[in-house]
PDB file of N, CA and C in Angstrom:
ATOM      1  N   MET A   1       0.835  -1.179   0.000  1.00 72.00           N
ATOM      2  CA  MET A   1       0.000   0.000   0.000  1.00 72.00           C
ATOM      3  C   MET A   1       0.883   1.247   0.000  1.00 72.00           C
ATOM      4  N   ARG A   2       0.550   2.188  -0.849  1.00 93.00           N
ATOM      5  CA  ARG A   2       1.282   3.451  -0.907  1.00 93.00           C
ATOM      6  C   ARG A   2       0.528   4.488  -0.084  1.00 93.00           C
ATOM      7  N   LEU A   3       1.229   5.100   0.860  1.00 97.00           N
ATOM      8  CA  LEU A   3       0.614   6.137   1.687  1.00 97.00           C
ATOM      9  C   LEU A   3       0.695   7.495   0.977  1.00 97.00           C
ATOM     10  N   LYS A   4      -0.342   8.301   1.125  1.00 97.00           N
ATOM     11  CA  LYS A   4      -0.299   9.687   0.678  1.00 97.00           C
ATOM     12  C   LYS A   4       0.273  10.500   1.832  1.00 97.00           C
ATOM     13  N   VAL A   5       1.137  11.439   1.530  1.00 97.00           N
ATOM     14  CA  VAL A   5       1.733  12.275   2.571  1.00 97.00           C
ATOM     15  C   VAL A   5       0.900  13.539   2.709  1.00 97.00           C
ATOM     16  N   ARG A   6       0.585  13.869   3.944  1.00 97.00           N
ATOM     17  CA  ARG A   6      -0.226  15.054   4.242  1.00 97.00           C
ATOM     18  C   ARG A   6       0.422  15.787   5.417  1.00 97.00           C
ATOM     19  N   PHE A   7       0.469  17.098   5.345  1.00 98.00           N
ATOM     20  CA  PHE A   7       0.985  17.902   6.439  1.00 98.00           C
ATOM     21  C   PHE A   7      -0.143  18.232   7.404  1.00 98.00           C
ATOM     22  N   TYR A   8       0.136  18.106   8.705  1.00 98.00           N
ATOM     23  CA  TYR A   8      -0.817  18.543   9.721  1.00 98.00           C
ATOM     24  C   TYR A   8      -1.064  20.034   9.531  1.00 98.00           C
ATOM     25  N   ARG A   9      -2.318  20.435   9.608  1.00 96.00           N
ATOM     26  CA  ARG A   9      -2.689  21.847   9.484  1.00 96.00           C
ATOM     27  C   ARG A   9      -3.330  22.291  10.796  1.00 96.00           C
ATOM     28  N   SER A  10      -2.805  23.357  11.377  1.00 94.00           N
ATOM     29  CA  SER A  10      -3.334  23.869  12.643  1.00 94.00           C
ATOM     30  C   SER A  10      -4.677  24.557  12.424  1.00 94.00           C
ATOM     31  N   GLU A  11      -5.303  24.925  13.535  1.00 91.00           N
ATOM     32  CA  GLU A  11      -6.595  25.622  13.470  1.00 91.00           C
ATOM     33  C   GLU A  11      -6.481  26.934  12.701  1.00 91.00           C
ATOM     34  N   THR A  12      -5.294  27.545  12.734  1.00 94.00           N
ATOM     35  CA  THR A  12      -5.083  28.827  12.043  1.00 94.00           C
ATOM     36  C   THR A  12      -4.685  28.636  10.584  1.00 94.00           C
ATOM     37  N   GLY A  13      -4.561  27.377  10.155  1.00 94.00           N
ATOM     38  CA  GLY A  13      -4.237  27.099   8.759  1.00 94.00           C
ATOM     39  C   GLY A  13      -2.761  26.954   8.463  1.00 94.00           C
ATOM     40  N   THR A  14      -1.904  27.067   9.475  1.00 97.00           N
ATOM     41  CA  THR A  14      -0.468  26.906   9.232  1.00 97.00           C
ATOM     42  C   THR A  14      -0.103  25.423   9.191  1.00 97.00           C
ATOM     43  N   GLU A  15       0.955  25.125   8.498  1.00 98.00           N
ATOM     44  CA  GLU A  15       1.483  23.767   8.418  1.00 98.00           C
ATOM     45  C   GLU A  15       2.879  23.789   9.037  1.00 98.00           C
ATOM     46  N   PRO A  16       2.975  23.524  10.356  1.00 98.00           N
ATOM     47  CA  PRO A  16       4.255  23.681  11.054  1.00 98.00           C
ATOM     48  C   PRO A  16       5.382  22.791  10.537  1.00 98.00           C
ATOM     49  N   VAL A  17       5.084  21.581  10.096  1.00 98.00           N
ATOM     50  CA  VAL A  17       6.157  20.713   9.594  1.00 98.00           C
ATOM     51  C   VAL A  17       6.680  21.240   8.265  1.00 98.00           C
ATOM     52  N   ARG A  18       5.781  21.686   7.415  1.00 97.00           N
ATOM     53  CA  ARG A  18       6.215  22.254   6.124  1.00 97.00           C
ATOM     54  C   ARG A  18       7.101  23.484   6.367  1.00 97.00           C
ATOM     55  N   ARG A  19       6.662  24.355   7.291  1.00 97.00           N
ATOM     56  CA  ARG A  19       7.438  25.563   7.619  1.00 97.00           C
ATOM     57  C   ARG A  19       8.815  25.177   8.162  1.00 97.00           C
ATOM     58  N   TRP A  20       8.862  24.176   9.052  1.00 97.00           N
ATOM     59  CA  TRP A  20      10.136  23.723   9.621  1.00 97.00           C
ATOM     60  C   TRP A  20      11.042  23.168   8.529  1.00 97.00           C
ATOM     61  N   LEU A  21      10.483  22.342   7.652  1.00 97.00           N
ATOM     62  CA  LEU A  21      11.286  21.764   6.569  1.00 97.00           C
ATOM     63  C   LEU A  21      11.892  22.846   5.680  1.00 97.00           C
ATOM     64  N   LYS A  22      11.124  23.885   5.386  1.00 97.00           N
ATOM     65  CA  LYS A  22      11.623  24.968   4.532  1.00 97.00           C
ATOM     66  C   LYS A  22      12.797  25.705   5.162  1.00 97.00           C
ATOM     67  N   SER A  23      12.906  25.645   6.494  1.00 96.00           N
ATOM     68  CA  SER A  23      13.985  26.355   7.186  1.00 96.00           C
ATOM     69  C   SER A  23      15.301  25.572   7.184  1.00 96.00           C
ATOM     70  N   LEU A  24      15.275  24.329   6.758  1.00 96.00           N
ATOM     71  CA  LEU A  24      16.463  23.467   6.817  1.00 96.00           C
ATOM     72  C   LEU A  24      17.325  23.611   5.574  1.00 96.00           C
ATOM     73  N   PRO A  25      18.625  23.275   5.699  1.00 94.00           N
ATOM     74  CA  PRO A  25      19.500  23.280   4.519  1.00 94.00           C
ATOM     75  C   PRO A  25      19.004  22.276   3.467  1.00 94.00           C
ATOM     76  N   VAL A  26      19.279  22.571   2.210  1.00 95.00           N
ATOM     77  CA  VAL A  26      18.792  21.758   1.095  1.00 95.00           C
ATOM     78  C   VAL A  26      19.161  20.282   1.249  1.00 95.00           C
ATOM     79  N   GLU A  27      20.397  19.996   1.640  1.00 93.00           N
ATOM     80  CA  GLU A  27      20.822  18.593   1.724  1.00 93.00           C
ATOM     81  C   GLU A  27      20.070  17.828   2.813  1.00 93.00           C
ATOM     82  N   VAL A  28      19.727  18.511   3.898  1.00 94.00           N
ATOM     83  CA  VAL A  28      18.961  17.881   4.980  1.00 94.00           C
ATOM     84  C   VAL A  28      17.528  17.643   4.514  1.00 94.00           C
ATOM     85  N   LYS A  29      16.929  18.640   3.863  1.00 95.00           N
ATOM     86  CA  LYS A  29      15.568  18.493   3.321  1.00 95.00           C
ATOM     87  C   LYS A  29      15.499  17.308   2.366  1.00 95.00           C
ATOM     88  N   LYS A  30      16.512  17.194   1.513  1.00 95.00           N
ATOM     89  CA  LYS A  30      16.531  16.113   0.530  1.00 95.00           C
ATOM     90  C   LYS A  30      16.582  14.748   1.222  1.00 95.00           C
ATOM     91  N   SER A  31      17.424  14.624   2.249  1.00 96.00           N
ATOM     92  CA  SER A  31      17.520  13.353   2.984  1.00 96.00           C
ATOM     93  C   SER A  31      16.207  13.009   3.677  1.00 96.00           C
ATOM     94  N   ILE A  32      15.587  14.003   4.305  1.00 97.00           N
ATOM     95  CA  ILE A  32      14.302  13.782   4.978  1.00 97.00           C
ATOM     96  C   ILE A  32      13.252  13.367   3.947  1.00 97.00           C
ATOM     97  N   GLY A  33      13.222  14.039   2.824  1.00 97.00           N
ATOM     98  CA  GLY A  33      12.268  13.709   1.768  1.00 97.00           C
ATOM     99  C   GLY A  33      12.438  12.286   1.262  1.00 97.00           C
ATOM    100  N   GLU A  34      13.686  11.845   1.109  1.00 97.00           N
ATOM    101  CA  GLU A  34      13.944  10.478   0.658  1.00 97.00           C
ATOM    102  C   GLU A  34      13.460   9.463   1.689  1.00 97.00           C
ATOM    103  N   ASP A  35      13.677   9.764   2.974  1.00 98.00           N
ATOM    104  CA  ASP A  35      13.230   8.841   4.017  1.00 98.00           C
ATOM    105  C   ASP A  35      11.706   8.798   4.110  1.00 98.00           C
ATOM    106  N   ILE A  36      11.056   9.938   3.961  1.00 98.00           N
ATOM    107  CA  ILE A  36       9.592   9.962   3.968  1.00 98.00           C
ATOM    108  C   ILE A  36       9.057   9.164   2.778  1.00 98.00           C
ATOM    109  N   LYS A  37       9.706   9.298   1.634  1.00 97.00           N
ATOM    110  CA  LYS A  37       9.290   8.542   0.448  1.00 97.00           C
ATOM    111  C   LYS A  37       9.467   7.037   0.668  1.00 97.00           C
ATOM    112  N   THR A  38      10.536   6.646   1.343  1.00 97.00           N
ATOM    113  CA  THR A  38      10.751   5.231   1.655  1.00 97.00           C
ATOM    114  C   THR A  38       9.603   4.697   2.512  1.00 97.00           C
ATOM    115  N   VAL A  39       9.193   5.488   3.510  1.00 97.00           N
ATOM    116  CA  VAL A  39       8.060   5.086   4.363  1.00 97.00           C
ATOM    117  C   VAL A  39       6.783   5.056   3.535  1.00 97.00           C
ATOM    118  N   GLN A  40       6.591   6.053   2.726  1.00 97.00           N
ATOM    119  CA  GLN A  40       5.391   6.168   1.899  1.00 97.00           C
ATOM    120  C   GLN A  40       5.192   4.928   1.023  1.00 97.00           C
ATOM    121  N   PHE A  41       6.250   4.436   0.416  1.00 96.00           N
ATOM    122  CA  PHE A  41       6.145   3.306  -0.507  1.00 96.00           C
ATOM    123  C   PHE A  41       6.385   1.958   0.161  1.00 96.00           C
ATOM    124  N   GLY A  42       6.912   1.950   1.404  1.00 96.00           N
ATOM    125  CA  GLY A  42       7.248   0.682   2.039  1.00 96.00           C
ATOM    126  C   GLY A  42       6.476   0.369   3.300  1.00 96.00           C
ATOM    127  N   TRP A  43       5.494   1.204   3.629  1.00 96.00           N
ATOM    128  CA  TRP A  43       4.761   1.038   4.896  1.00 96.00           C
ATOM    129  C   TRP A  43       4.109  -0.334   4.969  1.00 96.00           C
ATOM    130  N   PRO A  44       4.148  -1.008   6.109  1.00 95.00           N
ATOM    131  CA  PRO A  44       4.771  -0.600   7.372  1.00 95.00           C
ATOM    132  C   PRO A  44       6.259  -0.952   7.409  1.00 95.00           C
ATOM    133  N   LEU A  45       7.029  -0.108   8.062  1.00 95.00           N
ATOM    134  CA  LEU A  45       8.469  -0.297   8.226  1.00 95.00           C
ATOM    135  C   LEU A  45       8.820  -0.220   9.703  1.00 95.00           C
ATOM    136  N   GLY A  46      10.005  -0.717  10.038  1.00 94.00           N
ATOM    137  CA  GLY A  46      10.479  -0.652  11.415  1.00 94.00           C
ATOM    138  C   GLY A  46      11.849  -0.022  11.483  1.00 94.00           C
ATOM    139  N   MET A  47      12.548  -0.349  12.558  1.00 94.00           N
ATOM    140  CA  MET A  47      13.874   0.203  12.787  1.00 94.00           C
ATOM    141  C   MET A  47      14.818  -0.256  11.689  1.00 94.00           C
ATOM    142  N   PRO A  48      15.829   0.525  11.318  1.00 93.00           N
ATOM    143  CA  PRO A  48      16.292   1.737  11.981  1.00 93.00           C
ATOM    144  C   PRO A  48      15.621   3.016  11.476  1.00 93.00           C
ATOM    145  N   LEU A  49      14.781   2.925  10.439  1.00 96.00           N
ATOM    146  CA  LEU A  49      14.196   4.144   9.869  1.00 96.00           C
ATOM    147  C   LEU A  49      12.971   4.627  10.637  1.00 96.00           C
ATOM    148  N   VAL A  50      12.105   3.712  11.058  1.00 97.00           N
ATOM    149  CA  VAL A  50      10.850   4.080  11.706  1.00 97.00           C
ATOM    150  C   VAL A  50      10.771   3.411  13.073  1.00 97.00           C
ATOM    151  N   GLU A  51      10.363   4.198  14.061  1.00 95.00           N
ATOM    152  CA  GLU A  51      10.145   3.651  15.402  1.00 95.00           C
ATOM    153  C   GLU A  51       8.756   4.044  15.877  1.00 95.00           C
ATOM    154  N   LYS A  52       8.046   3.075  16.462  1.00 96.00           N
ATOM    155  CA  LYS A  52       6.739   3.370  17.046  1.00 96.00           C
ATOM    156  C   LYS A  52       6.970   3.995  18.407  1.00 96.00           C
ATOM    157  N   LEU A  53       6.340   5.155  18.646  1.00 96.00           N
ATOM    158  CA  LEU A  53       6.521   5.883  19.899  1.00 96.00           C
ATOM    159  C   LEU A  53       5.399   5.592  20.887  1.00 96.00           C
ATOM    160  N   SER A  54       4.190   5.499  20.382  1.00 94.00           N
ATOM    161  CA  SER A  54       3.013   5.241  21.207  1.00 94.00           C
ATOM    162  C   SER A  54       1.893   4.855  20.252  1.00 94.00           C
ATOM    163  N   PRO A  55       0.729   4.459  20.780  1.00 94.00           N
ATOM    164  CA  PRO A  55      -0.356   4.157  19.848  1.00 94.00           C
ATOM    165  C   PRO A  55      -0.610   5.356  18.934  1.00 94.00           C
ATOM    166  N   HIS A  56      -0.627   5.107  17.643  1.00 96.00           N
ATOM    167  CA  HIS A  56      -0.926   6.113  16.616  1.00 96.00           C
ATOM    168  C   HIS A  56       0.215   7.089  16.343  1.00 96.00           C
ATOM    169  N   LEU A  57       1.381   6.917  16.955  1.00 98.00           N
ATOM    170  CA  LEU A  57       2.516   7.821  16.691  1.00 98.00           C
ATOM    171  C   LEU A  57       3.771   7.028  16.345  1.00 98.00           C
ATOM    172  N   TRP A  58       4.395   7.427  15.237  1.00 98.00           N
ATOM    173  CA  TRP A  58       5.661   6.861  14.815  1.00 98.00           C
ATOM    174  C   TRP A  58       6.600   8.017  14.488  1.00 98.00           C
ATOM    175  N   GLU A  59       7.885   7.686  14.382  1.00 96.00           N
ATOM    176  CA  GLU A  59       8.843   8.701  13.955  1.00 96.00           C
ATOM    177  C   GLU A  59       9.692   8.159  12.826  1.00 96.00           C
ATOM    178  N   VAL A  60      10.027   9.052  11.892  1.00 97.00           N
ATOM    179  CA  VAL A  60      10.994   8.775  10.836  1.00 97.00           C
ATOM    180  C   VAL A  60      12.300   9.394  11.312  1.00 97.00           C
ATOM    181  N   ARG A  61      13.372   8.611  11.276  1.00 95.00           N
ATOM    182  CA  ARG A  61      14.681   9.093  11.716  1.00 95.00           C
ATOM    183  C   ARG A  61      15.574   9.311  10.507  1.00 95.00           C
ATOM    184  N   THR A  62      16.046  10.523  10.344  1.00 95.00           N
ATOM    185  CA  THR A  62      16.936  10.848   9.233  1.00 95.00           C
ATOM    186  C   THR A  62      18.261  11.335   9.786  1.00 95.00           C
ATOM    187  N   LYS A  63      19.314  10.586   9.495  1.00 91.00           N
ATOM    188  CA  LYS A  63      20.649  10.977   9.950  1.00 91.00           C
ATOM    189  C   LYS A  63      21.283  11.871   8.898  1.00 91.00           C
ATOM    190  N   PHE A  64      21.975  12.893   9.381  1.00 86.00           N
ATOM    191  CA  PHE A  64      22.769  13.763   8.519  1.00 86.00           C
ATOM    192  C   PHE A  64      24.009  14.146   9.303  1.00 86.00           C
ATOM    193  N   PRO A  65      25.023  14.769   8.683  1.00 83.00           N
ATOM    194  CA  PRO A  65      26.310  14.971   9.360  1.00 83.00           C
ATOM    195  C   PRO A  65      26.242  15.646  10.736  1.00 83.00           C
ATOM    196  N   ASN A  66      25.312  16.561  10.954  1.00 81.00           N
ATOM    197  CA  ASN A  66      25.290  17.303  12.219  1.00 81.00           C
ATOM    198  C   ASN A  66      24.235  16.836  13.211  1.00 81.00           C
ATOM    199  N   GLY A  67      23.576  15.726  12.948  1.00 86.00           N
ATOM    200  CA  GLY A  67      22.564  15.267  13.895  1.00 86.00           C
ATOM    201  C   GLY A  67      21.560  14.321  13.286  1.00 86.00           C
ATOM    202  N   ILE A  68      20.411  14.256  13.924  1.00 92.00           N
ATOM    203  CA  ILE A  68      19.328  13.389  13.464  1.00 92.00           C
ATOM    204  C   ILE A  68      18.037  14.201  13.448  1.00 92.00           C
ATOM    205  N   ALA A  69      17.403  14.237  12.287  1.00 95.00           N
ATOM    206  CA  ALA A  69      16.099  14.893  12.171  1.00 95.00           C
ATOM    207  C   ALA A  69      15.031  13.852  12.467  1.00 95.00           C
ATOM    208  N   ARG A  70      13.987  14.291  13.140  1.00 96.00           N
ATOM    209  CA  ARG A  70      12.870  13.409  13.459  1.00 96.00           C
ATOM    210  C   ARG A  70      11.588  14.029  12.934  1.00 96.00           C
ATOM    211  N   ILE A  71      10.796  13.211  12.285  1.00 98.00           N
ATOM    212  CA  ILE A  71       9.451  13.616  11.875  1.00 98.00           C
ATOM    213  C   ILE A  71       8.499  12.654  12.575  1.00 98.00           C
ATOM    214  N   ILE A  72       7.642  13.186  13.418  1.00 98.00           N
ATOM    215  CA  ILE A  72       6.651  12.356  14.099  1.00 98.00           C
ATOM    216  C   ILE A  72       5.369  12.414  13.271  1.00 98.00           C
ATOM    217  N   PHE A  73       4.808  11.226  13.014  1.00 98.00           N
ATOM    218  CA  PHE A  73       3.633  11.145  12.155  1.00 98.00           C
ATOM    219  C   PHE A  73       2.628  10.140  12.684  1.00 98.00           C
ATOM    220  N   THR A  74       1.431  10.207  12.122  1.00 98.00           N
ATOM    221  CA  THR A  74       0.396   9.211  12.377  1.00 98.00           C
ATOM    222  C   THR A  74      -0.054   8.678  11.032  1.00 98.00           C
ATOM    223  N   VAL A  75      -0.681   7.523  11.044  1.00 97.00           N
ATOM    224  CA  VAL A  75      -1.243   6.962   9.817  1.00 97.00           C
ATOM    225  C   VAL A  75      -2.753   6.948   9.980  1.00 97.00           C
ATOM    226  N   ASP A  76      -3.427   7.548   9.014  1.00 97.00           N
ATOM    227  CA  ASP A  76      -4.884   7.627   9.023  1.00 97.00           C
ATOM    228  C   ASP A  76      -5.367   7.048   7.698  1.00 97.00           C
ATOM    229  N   GLY A  77      -5.809   5.791   7.720  1.00 95.00           N
ATOM    230  CA  GLY A  77      -6.209   5.128   6.481  1.00 95.00           C
ATOM    231  C   GLY A  77      -5.023   4.984   5.557  1.00 95.00           C
ATOM    232  N   ASP A  78      -5.085   5.652   4.392  1.00 96.00           N
ATOM    233  CA  ASP A  78      -3.979   5.588   3.437  1.00 96.00           C
ATOM    234  C   ASP A  78      -3.135   6.858   3.459  1.00 96.00           C
ATOM    235  N   GLN A  79      -3.197   7.602   4.577  1.00 97.00           N
ATOM    236  CA  GLN A  79      -2.449   8.851   4.679  1.00 97.00           C
ATOM    237  C   GLN A  79      -1.419   8.806   5.805  1.00 97.00           C
ATOM    238  N   MET A  80      -0.257   9.343   5.517  1.00 98.00           N
ATOM    239  CA  MET A  80       0.797   9.560   6.499  1.00 98.00           C
ATOM    240  C   MET A  80       0.729  11.043   6.838  1.00 98.00           C
ATOM    241  N   VAL A  81       0.274  11.366   8.052  1.00 98.00           N
ATOM    242  CA  VAL A  81       0.081  12.763   8.441  1.00 98.00           C
ATOM    243  C   VAL A  81       1.296  13.206   9.254  1.00 98.00           C
ATOM    244  N   LEU A  82       2.067  14.155   8.713  1.00 98.00           N
ATOM    245  CA  LEU A  82       3.276  14.644   9.371  1.00 98.00           C
ATOM    246  C   LEU A  82       2.873  15.665  10.428  1.00 98.00           C
ATOM    247  N   LEU A  83       3.082  15.297  11.708  1.00 98.00           N
ATOM    248  CA  LEU A  83       2.601  16.113  12.823  1.00 98.00           C
ATOM    249  C   LEU A  83       3.636  17.082  13.372  1.00 98.00           C
ATOM    250  N   HIS A  84       4.903  16.629  13.450  1.00 98.00           N
ATOM    251  CA  HIS A  84       5.914  17.460  14.110  1.00 98.00           C
ATOM    252  C   HIS A  84       7.295  17.058  13.610  1.00 98.00           C
ATOM    253  N   GLY A  85       8.173  18.035  13.481  1.00 98.00           N
ATOM    254  CA  GLY A  85       9.546  17.774  13.073  1.00 98.00           C
ATOM    255  C   GLY A  85      10.518  18.562  13.923  1.00 98.00           C
ATOM    256  N   PHE A  86      11.672  17.953  14.195  1.00 96.00           N
ATOM    257  CA  PHE A  86      12.696  18.629  14.996  1.00 96.00           C
ATOM    258  C   PHE A  86      14.030  17.927  14.802  1.00 96.00           C
ATOM    259  N   ILE A  87      15.096  18.609  15.206  1.00 94.00           N
ATOM    260  CA  ILE A  87      16.435  18.019  15.210  1.00 94.00           C
ATOM    261  C   ILE A  87      16.692  17.520  16.621  1.00 94.00           C
ATOM    262  N   LYS A  88      16.988  16.256  16.730  1.00 85.00           N
ATOM    263  CA  LYS A  88      17.194  15.640  18.035  1.00 85.00           C
ATOM    264  C   LYS A  88      18.654  15.791  18.430  1.00 85.00           C
ATOM    265  N   LYS A  89      18.863  16.244  19.656  1.00 78.00           N
ATOM    266  CA  LYS A  89      20.222  16.488  20.134  1.00 78.00           C
ATOM    267  C   LYS A  89      20.610  15.576  21.292  1.00 78.00           C
ATOM    268  N   SER A  90      19.653  14.794  21.807  1.00 75.00           N
ATOM    269  CA  SER A  90      19.948  13.909  22.926  1.00 75.00           C
ATOM    270  C   SER A  90      19.438  12.515  22.604  1.00 75.00           C
ATOM    271  N   GLN A  91      19.773  11.546  23.447  1.00 77.00           N
ATOM    272  CA  GLN A  91      19.350  10.166  23.231  1.00 77.00           C
ATOM    273  C   GLN A  91      17.831  10.027  23.268  1.00 77.00           C
ATOM    274  N   LYS A  92      17.208  10.688  24.218  1.00 83.00           N
ATOM    275  CA  LYS A  92      15.783  10.549  24.435  1.00 83.00           C
ATOM    276  C   LYS A  92      15.046  11.711  23.776  1.00 83.00           C
ATOM    277  N   ILE A  93      13.837  11.430  23.276  1.00 88.00           N
ATOM    278  CA  ILE A  93      13.027  12.505  22.708  1.00 88.00           C
ATOM    279  C   ILE A  93      12.600  13.423  23.847  1.00 88.00           C
ATOM    280  N   PRO A  94      12.893  14.725  23.740  1.00 91.00           N
ATOM    281  CA  PRO A  94      12.454  15.649  24.790  1.00 91.00           C
ATOM    282  C   PRO A  94      10.927  15.615  24.946  1.00 91.00           C
ATOM    283  N   ASN A  95      10.460  15.648  26.195  1.00 93.00           N
ATOM    284  CA  ASN A  95       9.028  15.607  26.469  1.00 93.00           C
ATOM    285  C   ASN A  95       8.270  16.690  25.716  1.00 93.00           C
ATOM    286  N   GLN A  96       8.853  17.875  25.620  1.00 95.00           N
ATOM    287  CA  GLN A  96       8.192  18.986  24.923  1.00 95.00           C
ATOM    288  C   GLN A  96       7.897  18.612  23.468  1.00 95.00           C
ATOM    289  N   GLU A  97       8.835  17.951  22.803  1.00 95.00           N
ATOM    290  CA  GLU A  97       8.651  17.571  21.397  1.00 95.00           C
ATOM    291  C   GLU A  97       7.548  16.510  21.276  1.00 95.00           C
ATOM    292  N   LEU A  98       7.570  15.522  22.168  1.00 95.00           N
ATOM    293  CA  LEU A  98       6.557  14.471  22.144  1.00 95.00           C
ATOM    294  C   LEU A  98       5.174  15.037  22.479  1.00 95.00           C
ATOM    295  N   ASN A  99       5.127  15.944  23.443  1.00 97.00           N
ATOM    296  CA  ASN A  99       3.851  16.558  23.809  1.00 97.00           C
ATOM    297  C   ASN A  99       3.273  17.389  22.664  1.00 97.00           C
ATOM    298  N   THR A 100       4.130  18.078  21.921  1.00 97.00           N
ATOM    299  CA  THR A 100       3.670  18.839  20.756  1.00 97.00           C
ATOM    300  C   THR A 100       3.020  17.903  19.746  1.00 97.00           C
ATOM    301  N   ALA A 101       3.672  16.772  19.481  1.00 98.00           N
ATOM    302  CA  ALA A 101       3.121  15.804  18.523  1.00 98.00           C
ATOM    303  C   ALA A 101       1.803  15.229  19.022  1.00 98.00           C
ATOM    304  N   LYS A 102       1.716  14.921  20.310  1.00 98.00           N
ATOM    305  CA  LYS A 102       0.483  14.353  20.864  1.00 98.00           C
ATOM    306  C   LYS A 102      -0.660  15.360  20.807  1.00 98.00           C
ATOM    307  N   THR A 103      -0.372  16.616  21.079  1.00 97.00           N
ATOM    308  CA  THR A 103      -1.399  17.662  20.994  1.00 97.00           C
ATOM    309  C   THR A 103      -1.893  17.800  19.564  1.00 97.00           C
ATOM    310  N   ARG A 104      -0.977  17.810  18.615  1.00 98.00           N
ATOM    311  CA  ARG A 104      -1.369  17.930  17.210  1.00 98.00           C
ATOM    312  C   ARG A 104      -2.163  16.701  16.760  1.00 98.00           C
ATOM    313  N   LEU A 105      -1.796  15.525  17.268  1.00 98.00           N
ATOM    314  CA  LEU A 105      -2.553  14.316  16.941  1.00 98.00           C
ATOM    315  C   LEU A 105      -3.991  14.444  17.440  1.00 98.00           C
ATOM    316  N   ARG A 106      -4.153  14.888  18.688  1.00 97.00           N
ATOM    317  CA  ARG A 106      -5.513  15.083  19.234  1.00 97.00           C
ATOM    318  C   ARG A 106      -6.299  16.099  18.410  1.00 97.00           C
ATOM    319  N   ASN A 107      -5.655  17.215  18.068  1.00 96.00           N
ATOM    320  CA  ASN A 107      -6.318  18.247  17.262  1.00 96.00           C
ATOM    321  C   ASN A 107      -6.719  17.692  15.891  1.00 96.00           C
ATOM    322  N   TYR A 108      -5.841  16.911  15.286  1.00 97.00           N
ATOM    323  CA  TYR A 108      -6.120  16.316  13.990  1.00 97.00           C
ATOM    324  C   TYR A 108      -7.308  15.358  14.089  1.00 97.00           C
ATOM    325  N   GLN A 109      -7.284  14.492  15.105  1.00 96.00           N
ATOM    326  CA  GLN A 109      -8.361  13.508  15.264  1.00 96.00           C
ATOM    327  C   GLN A 109      -9.705  14.196  15.512  1.00 96.00           C
ATOM    328  N   GLU A 110      -9.698  15.262  16.309  1.00 95.00           N
ATOM    329  CA  GLU A 110     -10.942  15.990  16.567  1.00 95.00           C
ATOM    330  C   GLU A 110     -11.466  16.663  15.300  1.00 95.00           C
ATOM    331  N   ALA A 111     -10.561  17.217  14.509  1.00 93.00           N
ATOM    332  CA  ALA A 111     -10.965  17.902  13.284  1.00 93.00           C
ATOM    333  C   ALA A 111     -11.508  16.927  12.242  1.00 93.00           C
ATOM    334  N   GLU A 112     -10.979  15.701  12.252  1.00 89.00           N
ATOM    335  CA  GLU A 112     -11.390  14.712  11.261  1.00 89.00           C
ATOM    336  C   GLU A 112     -12.676  13.992  11.636  1.00 89.00           C
ATOM    337  N   SER A 113     -13.079  14.063  12.911  1.00 82.00           N
ATOM    338  CA  SER A 113     -14.278  13.312  13.324  1.00 82.00           C
ATOM    339  C   SER A 113     -15.535  14.158  13.260  1.00 82.00           C
TER     340      SER A 113
END
């Protein structure tokens, strides 16, 4: 099954993951895009590219020379909804980053129901 990629849209109409991606260097964006495409065409996938974080939340891990980019997403039917993106600097996902993704997931689920 091929997943369609969709950006989470906030109540105000902004797409925070798209905005974050645009702020990154071209080579990092390209690597993240390739990894998202791998998930899109190969779902379901596991480690080392994809890790399940909690029910309905997974992350795509993209390594680049200065760190690891993370995109937290959910799968809704045939859609991969990109909820949150950040550069990870420590072993563990910071609670603030995970909480942002969980809040966006709740907002997305409420908007879709």
